[in-house]
Amino acid sequence: MQDYRADAPRLLTDFLNYHETIKGHAKTTVDEYYLDLRTFFRYLKLHRGLVPKGTPLSEISIQDVDLAFVGCVTVTEVYDFLAYLSRDRVRNARSRQQEYGLSAVSRARKIASIRSFYKYLTTKARLLDENPLQDMDAPKIPKTLPRCLTLEESRRLLSSVDTKNKARDYCILTIFLNCGLRISEIVGLNLSDIRADHLRVRGKGGKERVVYLNDATAEAINDYLIERRTVAAIDQNALFLSNRRTRMSRETVHSMVKKSLLAAGLDAEKYSAHKLRHTAATLMLGNGVDVRTLQELLGHEHLNTTQIYTHVDNTELRIAANANPLGSFHPDNDEQEKKKT
């Protein structure tokens, strides 16, 4: 990804620097802010007639965007931008068969970036006296339950690992399913992060946390370390190495997880590396771990992010349904009972 500082106006660069240096957000998060705001500014220039009609959005420069340009934005313009995203925005420009209309989640993220930018201009940089978007509503996001493996499917996945790098792949899958780490956290692990009973994990924004190891995870790590010591690693610090003896990339881990799912007879389209994190959270919550402990273990900044897992274990809902006195009623059975009497 290109460096946003190369073609962003100073107003936007200052905002991005604030989030990276003061707020401590990861570079990938800051880059997403840039891309969201660049799309918005390009749309505004086209919408306001500041570039020739029909100019492709990707060809519109934002280097001349200044305070006067952003300060006169209206809520109506943002709602028009939302309409454009939902109807006319290409979902994946690299796809051969292009589809239009971003999901509600994608639209909400872009609106969150815009709101954050204007909040910065008014409350932090104090360049605007009033926030023109203060009363703007955010898109409603449909509530969906996180998709995850069952306990039996998880066991099947772990039992089916039989690859060239069996000890490594089994170790990674075990960490996913027992510790609930993000894929970025797993590939970022160093040998120095391994302790006798815990891992030192660097999460989003560089925040560190301790994740304790159960017996199965500790054993999987120890078995892999025996093999790891025999490899003449190019990256001496990395815990997990690729076949090239360098640190494993996210893409390599994604590919390994997909292949492992297929080997276990599971749907590789339905599940992914991130779904293994969901699985760990769901299994722990269903076995007595309280939501606040789970929040710290997963490295969630906000509790409401963790609370999506409280809706997954539906044991109590099933009990409630069965407790309904109409639960076994059927008209045919009722008629038979009447004839008996």
mmCIF file of C-alpha atoms in Angstrom:
data_model
loop_
_atom_site.group_PDB
_atom_site.id
_atom_site.type_symbol
_atom_site.label_atom_id
_atom_site.label_comp_id
_atom_site.label_asym_id
_atom_site.label_seq_id
_atom_site.Cartn_x
_atom_site.Cartn_y
_atom_site.Cartn_z
ATOM 1 C CA MET A 1 0.000 0.000 0.000
ATOM 2 C CA GLN A 2 1.322 3.431 -0.890
ATOM 3 C CA ASP A 3 2.355 5.910 1.761
ATOM 4 C CA TYR A 4 -0.617 8.213 2.370
ATOM 5 C CA ARG A 5 1.738 11.099 3.247
ATOM 6 C CA ALA A 6 2.806 11.253 -0.379
ATOM 7 C CA ASP A 7 -0.491 12.549 -1.779
ATOM 8 C CA ALA A 8 -2.607 13.615 1.205
ATOM 9 C CA PRO A 9 -3.234 17.307 1.943
ATOM 10 C CA ARG A 10 -1.701 18.659 5.150
ATOM 11 C CA LEU A 11 -5.097 18.761 6.862
ATOM 12 C CA LEU A 12 -5.530 15.038 6.393
ATOM 13 C CA THR A 13 -1.895 14.193 7.177
ATOM 14 C CA ASP A 14 -2.175 15.925 10.557
ATOM 15 C CA PHE A 15 -5.289 13.890 11.356
ATOM 16 C CA LEU A 16 -3.574 10.633 10.398
ATOM 17 C CA ASN A 17 -0.471 11.512 12.416
ATOM 18 C CA TYR A 18 -2.675 12.207 15.440
ATOM 19 C CA HIS A 19 -4.200 8.736 15.274
ATOM 20 C CA GLU A 20 -0.869 7.009 14.711
ATOM 21 C CA THR A 21 1.245 8.860 17.279
ATOM 22 C CA ILE A 22 -1.214 10.055 19.925
ATOM 23 C CA LYS A 23 -4.010 7.494 19.748
ATOM 24 C CA GLY A 24 -1.543 4.669 19.077
ATOM 25 C CA HIS A 25 -3.552 3.118 16.270
ATOM 26 C CA ALA A 26 -1.871 0.557 14.024
ATOM 27 C CA LYS A 27 -0.588 1.708 10.651
ATOM 28 C CA THR A 28 -3.112 -0.515 8.875
ATOM 29 C CA THR A 29 -5.945 1.204 10.772
ATOM 30 C CA VAL A 30 -4.569 4.654 9.905
ATOM 31 C CA ASP A 31 -4.249 3.647 6.264
ATOM 32 C CA GLU A 32 -7.924 2.643 6.295
ATOM 33 C CA TYR A 33 -8.805 6.115 7.627
ATOM 34 C CA TYR A 34 -6.891 7.622 4.735
ATOM 35 C CA LEU A 35 -8.539 5.450 2.087
ATOM 36 C CA ASP A 36 -12.026 6.120 3.473
ATOM 37 C CA LEU A 37 -11.497 9.890 3.596
ATOM 38 C CA ARG A 38 -9.810 9.972 0.187
ATOM 39 C CA THR A 39 -12.876 8.302 -1.320
ATOM 40 C CA PHE A 40 -15.147 10.792 0.448
ATOM 41 C CA PHE A 41 -13.181 13.852 -0.677
ATOM 42 C CA ARG A 42 -13.014 12.577 -4.250
ATOM 43 C CA TYR A 43 -16.779 12.054 -4.224
ATOM 44 C CA LEU A 44 -17.356 15.570 -2.861
ATOM 45 C CA LYS A 45 -15.234 17.153 -5.591
ATOM 46 C CA LEU A 46 -17.212 15.273 -8.240
ATOM 47 C CA HIS A 47 -20.541 15.942 -6.520
ATOM 48 C CA ARG A 48 -19.813 19.681 -6.211
ATOM 49 C CA GLY A 49 -18.759 19.999 -9.850
ATOM 50 C CA LEU A 50 -15.132 20.797 -9.043
ATOM 51 C CA VAL A 51 -13.896 18.256 -11.614
ATOM 52 C CA PRO A 52 -15.330 17.436 -15.067
ATOM 53 C CA LYS A 53 -18.442 15.288 -14.922
ATOM 54 C CA GLY A 54 -17.689 11.622 -15.548
ATOM 55 C CA THR A 55 -14.136 11.782 -14.207
ATOM 56 C CA PRO A 56 -13.281 8.385 -12.678
ATOM 57 C CA LEU A 57 -13.055 8.667 -8.908
ATOM 58 C CA SER A 58 -9.597 7.055 -8.912
ATOM 59 C CA GLU A 59 -8.214 9.910 -11.041
ATOM 60 C CA ILE A 60 -9.357 12.752 -8.774
ATOM 61 C CA SER A 61 -6.574 14.382 -6.753
ATOM 62 C CA ILE A 62 -7.252 15.477 -3.181
ATOM 63 C CA GLN A 63 -4.038 17.463 -2.666
ATOM 64 C CA ASP A 64 -5.924 20.766 -2.893
ATOM 65 C CA VAL A 65 -8.456 19.839 -0.186
ATOM 66 C CA ASP A 66 -8.350 22.538 2.507
ATOM 67 C CA LEU A 67 -10.312 23.719 5.536
ATOM 68 C CA ALA A 68 -12.753 25.726 3.433
ATOM 69 C CA PHE A 69 -13.532 22.616 1.385
ATOM 70 C CA VAL A 70 -14.172 20.304 4.351
ATOM 71 C CA GLY A 71 -15.717 22.970 6.590
ATOM 72 C CA CYS A 72 -18.763 23.524 4.380
ATOM 73 C CA VAL A 73 -19.798 19.866 4.248
ATOM 74 C CA THR A 74 -23.447 19.111 4.967
ATOM 75 C CA VAL A 75 -25.211 16.090 6.378
ATOM 76 C CA THR A 76 -27.098 15.810 3.094
ATOM 77 C CA GLU A 77 -23.818 15.430 1.202
ATOM 78 C CA VAL A 78 -22.776 12.612 3.494
ATOM 79 C CA TYR A 79 -26.116 10.870 3.009
ATOM 80 C CA ASP A 80 -25.660 11.251 -0.760
ATOM 81 C CA PHE A 81 -22.226 9.665 -0.346
ATOM 82 C CA LEU A 82 -23.840 6.773 1.541
ATOM 83 C CA ALA A 83 -26.311 6.299 -1.292
ATOM 84 C CA TYR A 84 -23.426 6.204 -3.760
ATOM 85 C CA LEU A 85 -21.627 3.574 -1.643
ATOM 86 C CA SER A 86 -24.711 1.393 -1.364
ATOM 87 C CA ARG A 87 -25.648 1.531 -5.063
ATOM 88 C CA ASP A 88 -22.744 2.505 -7.302
ATOM 89 C CA ARG A 89 -19.472 1.751 -5.508
ATOM 90 C CA VAL A 90 -17.587 -1.264 -6.889
ATOM 91 C CA ARG A 91 -17.100 -3.879 -4.164
ATOM 92 C CA ASN A 92 -13.819 -5.275 -5.424
ATOM 93 C CA ALA A 93 -12.094 -3.415 -8.243
ATOM 94 C CA ARG A 94 -9.765 -6.367 -8.875
ATOM 95 C CA SER A 95 -12.583 -8.848 -9.412
ATOM 96 C CA ARG A 96 -13.265 -9.972 -12.993
ATOM 97 C CA GLN A 97 -17.006 -9.928 -12.397
ATOM 98 C CA GLN A 98 -17.649 -6.591 -10.741
ATOM 99 C CA GLU A 99 -20.413 -6.227 -8.166
ATOM 100 C CA TYR A 100 -21.762 -2.917 -6.957
ATOM 101 C CA GLY A 101 -22.872 -1.700 -3.556
ATOM 102 C CA LEU A 102 -20.827 -1.906 -0.360
ATOM 103 C CA SER A 103 -22.163 -3.800 2.638
ATOM 104 C CA ALA A 104 -23.655 -1.977 5.618
ATOM 105 C CA VAL A 105 -20.543 -2.831 7.623
ATOM 106 C CA SER A 106 -18.245 -1.275 4.997
ATOM 107 C CA ARG A 107 -20.429 1.827 4.751
ATOM 108 C CA ALA A 108 -20.519 2.196 8.522
ATOM 109 C CA ARG A 109 -16.715 2.042 8.690
ATOM 110 C CA LYS A 110 -16.385 4.831 6.151
ATOM 111 C CA ILE A 111 -18.876 6.971 8.048
ATOM 112 C CA ALA A 112 -16.970 6.288 11.284
ATOM 113 C CA SER A 113 -13.796 7.573 9.590
ATOM 114 C CA ILE A 114 -15.575 10.731 8.432
ATOM 115 C CA ARG A 115 -17.079 11.382 11.870
ATOM 116 C CA SER A 116 -13.713 10.842 13.523
ATOM 117 C CA PHE A 117 -12.116 13.343 11.143
ATOM 118 C CA TYR A 118 -14.650 16.059 11.905
ATOM 119 C CA LYS A 119 -14.487 15.378 15.625
ATOM 120 C CA TYR A 120 -10.718 15.883 15.399
ATOM 121 C CA LEU A 121 -11.160 19.175 13.530
ATOM 122 C CA THR A 122 -13.507 20.547 16.198
ATOM 123 C CA THR A 123 -12.337 19.120 19.548
ATOM 124 C CA LYS A 124 -8.611 18.444 19.017
ATOM 125 C CA ALA A 125 -7.243 20.715 16.288
ATOM 126 C CA ARG A 126 -9.959 23.306 17.000
ATOM 127 C CA LEU A 127 -10.011 24.378 13.365
ATOM 128 C CA LEU A 128 -13.814 24.342 13.234
ATOM 129 C CA ASP A 129 -16.074 26.027 15.784
ATOM 130 C CA GLU A 130 -18.894 23.539 15.267
ATOM 131 C CA ASN A 131 -19.022 19.980 14.005
ATOM 132 C CA PRO A 132 -21.270 20.024 10.919
ATOM 133 C CA LEU A 133 -21.861 16.270 11.232
ATOM 134 C CA GLN A 134 -22.561 16.117 14.945
ATOM 135 C CA ASP A 135 -26.195 15.061 14.510
ATOM 136 C CA MET A 136 -25.603 12.673 11.635
ATOM 137 C CA ASP A 137 -27.018 9.161 11.993
ATOM 138 C CA ALA A 138 -24.820 6.169 11.275
ATOM 139 C CA PRO A 139 -25.995 3.324 8.992
ATOM 140 C CA LYS A 140 -27.825 0.575 10.806
ATOM 141 C CA ILE A 141 -25.773 -2.603 10.779
ATOM 142 C CA PRO A 142 -27.714 -5.892 10.764
ATOM 143 C CA LYS A 143 -26.814 -8.026 13.752
ATOM 144 C CA THR A 144 -25.198 -11.290 12.742
ATOM 145 C CA LEU A 145 -23.853 -14.037 14.945
ATOM 146 C CA PRO A 146 -20.173 -14.927 14.545
ATOM 147 C CA ARG A 147 -19.736 -18.158 12.608
ATOM 148 C CA CYS A 148 -17.610 -20.757 14.361
ATOM 149 C CA LEU A 149 -16.753 -24.450 14.526
ATOM 150 C CA THR A 150 -18.416 -26.804 16.952
ATOM 151 C CA LEU A 151 -16.335 -28.606 19.560
ATOM 152 C CA GLU A 152 -16.442 -31.785 17.492
ATOM 153 C CA GLU A 153 -15.413 -29.934 14.315
ATOM 154 C CA SER A 154 -12.551 -28.291 16.213
ATOM 155 C CA ARG A 155 -11.295 -31.682 17.351
ATOM 156 C CA ARG A 156 -11.593 -32.999 13.820
ATOM 157 C CA LEU A 157 -9.558 -30.072 12.479
ATOM 158 C CA LEU A 158 -6.747 -30.621 14.978
ATOM 159 C CA SER A 159 -6.758 -34.390 14.436
ATOM 160 C CA SER A 160 -6.471 -34.110 10.647
ATOM 161 C CA VAL A 161 -3.231 -32.103 10.488
ATOM 162 C CA ASP A 162 -0.775 -34.152 8.461
ATOM 163 C CA THR A 163 1.330 -31.745 6.431
ATOM 164 C CA LYS A 164 4.995 -31.250 5.644
ATOM 165 C CA ASN A 165 5.108 -28.756 8.527
ATOM 166 C CA LYS A 166 2.874 -30.751 10.833
ATOM 167 C CA ALA A 167 4.311 -29.529 14.153
ATOM 168 C CA ARG A 168 4.167 -25.892 13.043
ATOM 169 C CA ASP A 169 0.684 -26.043 11.528
ATOM 170 C CA TYR A 170 -0.736 -27.994 14.454
ATOM 171 C CA CYS A 171 0.778 -25.447 16.849
ATOM 172 C CA ILE A 172 -0.766 -22.506 14.997
ATOM 173 C CA LEU A 173 -4.209 -24.127 14.859
ATOM 174 C CA THR A 174 -3.960 -25.001 18.553
ATOM 175 C CA ILE A 175 -3.140 -21.389 19.455
ATOM 176 C CA PHE A 176 -6.052 -20.157 17.331
ATOM 177 C CA LEU A 177 -8.541 -22.543 18.940
ATOM 178 C CA ASN A 178 -7.267 -22.360 22.529
ATOM 179 C CA CYS A 179 -6.090 -18.765 22.872
ATOM 180 C CA GLY A 180 -8.250 -16.883 20.365
ATOM 181 C CA LEU A 181 -5.385 -14.834 18.935
ATOM 182 C CA ARG A 182 -5.754 -12.709 15.821
ATOM 183 C CA ILE A 183 -3.839 -13.847 12.756
ATOM 184 C CA SER A 184 -1.673 -10.709 12.944
ATOM 185 C CA GLU A 185 -0.828 -11.548 16.554
ATOM 186 C CA ILE A 186 0.198 -15.093 15.667
ATOM 187 C CA VAL A 187 2.497 -14.112 12.798
ATOM 188 C CA GLY A 188 3.937 -11.367 15.012
ATOM 189 C CA LEU A 189 5.004 -13.756 17.776
ATOM 190 C CA ASN A 190 8.741 -13.903 18.520
ATOM 191 C CA LEU A 191 10.711 -16.572 20.329
ATOM 192 C CA SER A 192 11.202 -14.082 23.158
ATOM 193 C CA ASP A 193 7.399 -13.913 23.625
ATOM 194 C CA ILE A 194 7.255 -17.527 24.802
ATOM 195 C CA ARG A 195 7.172 -18.112 28.537
ATOM 196 C CA ALA A 196 6.659 -21.285 30.547
ATOM 197 C CA ASP A 197 2.949 -20.670 31.096
ATOM 198 C CA HIS A 198 2.015 -17.705 28.907
ATOM 199 C CA LEU A 199 2.550 -15.738 25.700
ATOM 200 C CA ARG A 200 3.306 -12.050 25.445
ATOM 201 C CA VAL A 201 1.025 -10.839 22.675
ATOM 202 C CA ARG A 202 1.113 -7.522 20.838
ATOM 203 C CA GLY A 203 -2.398 -6.643 19.730
ATOM 204 C CA LYS A 204 -3.981 -3.762 17.861
ATOM 205 C CA GLY A 205 -2.244 -0.432 18.307
ATOM 206 C CA GLY A 206 0.807 -2.146 19.764
ATOM 207 C CA LYS A 207 -0.993 -2.913 23.035
ATOM 208 C CA GLU A 208 0.560 -5.831 24.886
ATOM 209 C CA ARG A 209 -1.304 -8.431 26.889
ATOM 210 C CA VAL A 210 -0.557 -11.754 28.559
ATOM 211 C CA VAL A 211 -2.303 -14.880 27.285
ATOM 212 C CA TYR A 212 -1.928 -17.913 29.522
ATOM 213 C CA LEU A 213 -1.390 -21.366 28.046
ATOM 214 C CA ASN A 214 -3.319 -24.519 28.826
ATOM 215 C CA ASP A 215 -1.567 -27.896 28.720
ATOM 216 C CA ALA A 216 -2.478 -28.675 25.110
ATOM 217 C CA THR A 217 -1.159 -25.338 23.824
ATOM 218 C CA ALA A 218 2.045 -25.482 25.887
ATOM 219 C CA GLU A 219 2.719 -28.994 24.586
ATOM 220 C CA ALA A 220 2.091 -27.970 20.971
ATOM 221 C CA ILE A 221 4.484 -25.025 21.313
ATOM 222 C CA ASN A 222 7.181 -27.165 22.922
ATOM 223 C CA ASP A 223 6.901 -29.799 20.186
ATOM 224 C CA TYR A 224 7.223 -27.126 17.517
ATOM 225 C CA LEU A 225 10.184 -25.465 19.246
ATOM 226 C CA ILE A 226 12.105 -28.745 19.061
ATOM 227 C CA GLU A 227 11.662 -28.680 15.289
ATOM 228 C CA ARG A 228 12.227 -24.907 15.096
ATOM 229 C CA ARG A 229 15.701 -25.249 16.618
ATOM 230 C CA THR A 230 16.821 -27.446 13.713
ATOM 231 C CA VAL A 231 16.005 -24.758 11.129
ATOM 232 C CA ALA A 232 18.670 -22.286 10.058
ATOM 233 C CA ALA A 233 16.256 -19.375 10.282
ATOM 234 C CA ILE A 234 16.852 -16.228 8.265
ATOM 235 C CA ASP A 235 14.581 -14.398 10.700
ATOM 236 C CA GLN A 236 16.132 -15.358 14.025
ATOM 237 C CA ASN A 237 13.357 -13.743 16.100
ATOM 238 C CA ALA A 238 10.231 -15.063 14.397
ATOM 239 C CA LEU A 239 8.457 -17.928 16.127
ATOM 240 C CA PHE A 240 6.683 -19.301 13.073
ATOM 241 C CA LEU A 241 8.784 -19.736 9.947
ATOM 242 C CA SER A 242 7.779 -20.246 6.327
ATOM 243 C CA ASN A 243 9.415 -22.752 4.000
ATOM 244 C CA ARG A 244 11.791 -19.935 3.053
ATOM 245 C CA ARG A 245 12.896 -19.739 6.705
ATOM 246 C CA THR A 246 11.481 -16.229 7.057
ATOM 247 C CA ARG A 247 8.598 -15.075 9.247
ATOM 248 C CA MET A 248 5.278 -16.504 8.084
ATOM 249 C CA SER A 249 2.999 -13.985 6.431
ATOM 250 C CA ARG A 250 -0.711 -13.561 7.042
ATOM 251 C CA GLU A 251 -1.372 -14.913 3.553
ATOM 252 C CA THR A 252 0.614 -18.080 4.264
ATOM 253 C CA VAL A 253 -1.296 -18.704 7.493
ATOM 254 C CA HIS A 254 -4.617 -18.059 5.734
ATOM 255 C CA SER A 255 -3.674 -20.587 3.060
ATOM 256 C CA MET A 256 -2.594 -23.165 5.639
ATOM 257 C CA VAL A 257 -5.874 -22.794 7.553
ATOM 258 C CA LYS A 258 -7.925 -23.228 4.366
ATOM 259 C CA LYS A 259 -6.006 -26.371 3.408
ATOM 260 C CA SER A 260 -6.380 -27.768 6.926
ATOM 261 C CA LEU A 261 -10.126 -27.146 6.864
ATOM 262 C CA LEU A 262 -10.429 -29.002 3.566
ATOM 263 C CA ALA A 263 -8.346 -31.887 4.899
ATOM 264 C CA ALA A 264 -10.733 -32.137 7.841
ATOM 265 C CA GLY A 265 -13.746 -32.260 5.536
ATOM 266 C CA LEU A 266 -14.928 -28.804 6.596
ATOM 267 C CA ASP A 267 -16.208 -25.980 4.420
ATOM 268 C CA ALA A 268 -13.190 -23.780 3.629
ATOM 269 C CA GLU A 269 -15.508 -21.159 2.093
ATOM 270 C CA LYS A 270 -17.596 -20.931 5.225
ATOM 271 C CA TYR A 271 -14.730 -20.842 7.746
ATOM 272 C CA SER A 272 -11.448 -18.952 7.951
ATOM 273 C CA ALA A 273 -8.568 -18.142 10.289
ATOM 274 C CA HIS A 274 -10.641 -15.422 11.958
ATOM 275 C CA LYS A 275 -13.486 -17.882 12.473
ATOM 276 C CA LEU A 276 -11.085 -19.982 14.551
ATOM 277 C CA ARG A 277 -10.721 -16.985 16.871
ATOM 278 C CA HIS A 278 -14.518 -16.831 17.069
ATOM 279 C CA THR A 279 -14.530 -20.535 17.861
ATOM 280 C CA ALA A 280 -12.132 -20.130 20.783
ATOM 281 C CA ALA A 281 -14.221 -17.304 22.235
ATOM 282 C CA THR A 282 -17.473 -19.225 21.859
ATOM 283 C CA LEU A 283 -16.100 -22.414 23.410
ATOM 284 C CA MET A 284 -14.681 -20.542 26.396
ATOM 285 C CA LEU A 285 -17.841 -18.527 26.976
ATOM 286 C CA GLY A 286 -19.939 -21.674 26.759
ATOM 287 C CA ASN A 287 -17.774 -23.327 29.397
ATOM 288 C CA GLY A 288 -18.054 -20.712 32.120
ATOM 289 C CA VAL A 289 -15.638 -17.903 31.189
ATOM 290 C CA ASP A 290 -17.284 -14.556 31.987
ATOM 291 C CA VAL A 291 -17.505 -11.899 29.293
ATOM 292 C CA ARG A 292 -15.120 -9.413 30.950
ATOM 293 C CA THR A 293 -12.392 -12.030 31.289
ATOM 294 C CA LEU A 294 -12.979 -12.950 27.661
ATOM 295 C CA GLN A 295 -12.667 -9.287 26.695
ATOM 296 C CA GLU A 296 -9.184 -9.091 28.219
ATOM 297 C CA LEU A 297 -8.128 -12.432 26.773
ATOM 298 C CA LEU A 298 -9.173 -11.447 23.243
ATOM 299 C CA GLY A 299 -7.685 -7.965 23.535
ATOM 300 C CA HIS A 300 -10.943 -6.140 22.825
ATOM 301 C CA GLU A 301 -10.875 -2.452 23.675
ATOM 302 C CA HIS A 302 -14.633 -2.262 24.192
ATOM 303 C CA LEU A 303 -16.864 -4.726 25.994
ATOM 304 C CA ASN A 304 -19.629 -4.485 23.390
ATOM 305 C CA THR A 305 -17.235 -6.094 20.871
ATOM 306 C CA THR A 306 -16.977 -9.134 23.136
ATOM 307 C CA GLN A 307 -20.677 -9.264 23.914
ATOM 308 C CA ILE A 308 -21.525 -10.615 20.460
ATOM 309 C CA TYR A 309 -20.420 -13.984 21.805
ATOM 310 C CA THR A 310 -23.019 -13.933 24.579
ATOM 311 C CA HIS A 311 -25.688 -14.614 21.956
ATOM 312 C CA VAL A 312 -23.980 -17.663 20.508
ATOM 313 C CA ASP A 313 -24.496 -20.190 23.284
ATOM 314 C CA ASN A 314 -28.254 -20.754 22.952
ATOM 315 C CA THR A 315 -28.646 -23.454 25.620
ATOM 316 C CA GLU A 316 -30.829 -21.231 27.783
ATOM 317 C CA LEU A 317 -32.953 -20.230 24.786
ATOM 318 C CA ARG A 318 -33.519 -23.890 23.939
ATOM 319 C CA ILE A 319 -34.550 -24.625 27.537
ATOM 320 C CA ALA A 320 -36.987 -21.701 27.437
ATOM 321 C CA ALA A 321 -38.550 -22.947 24.200
ATOM 322 C CA ASN A 322 -39.005 -26.450 25.580
ATOM 323 C CA ALA A 323 -40.544 -25.042 28.758
ATOM 324 C CA ASN A 324 -43.496 -23.631 26.825
ATOM 325 C CA PRO A 325 -46.576 -25.804 27.606
ATOM 326 C CA LEU A 326 -47.498 -25.708 23.904
ATOM 327 C CA GLY A 327 -44.159 -27.254 22.997
ATOM 328 C CA SER A 328 -45.626 -30.736 22.506
ATOM 329 C CA PHE A 329 -49.091 -29.730 21.305
ATOM 330 C CA HIS A 330 -50.430 -30.990 17.976
ATOM 331 C CA PRO A 331 -54.093 -30.843 16.883
ATOM 332 C CA ASP A 332 -54.156 -34.531 15.894
ATOM 333 C CA ASN A 333 -52.890 -35.580 19.307
ATOM 334 C CA ASP A 334 -55.448 -33.336 20.966
ATOM 335 C CA GLU A 335 -58.315 -34.994 19.069
ATOM 336 C CA GLN A 336 -57.087 -38.443 20.070
ATOM 337 C CA GLU A 337 -57.019 -37.402 23.729
ATOM 338 C CA LYS A 338 -60.609 -36.164 23.485
ATOM 339 C CA LYS A 339 -61.796 -39.482 22.011
ATOM 340 C CA LYS A 340 -60.176 -41.388 24.841
ATOM 341 C CA THR A 341 -62.138 -39.370 27.377
#
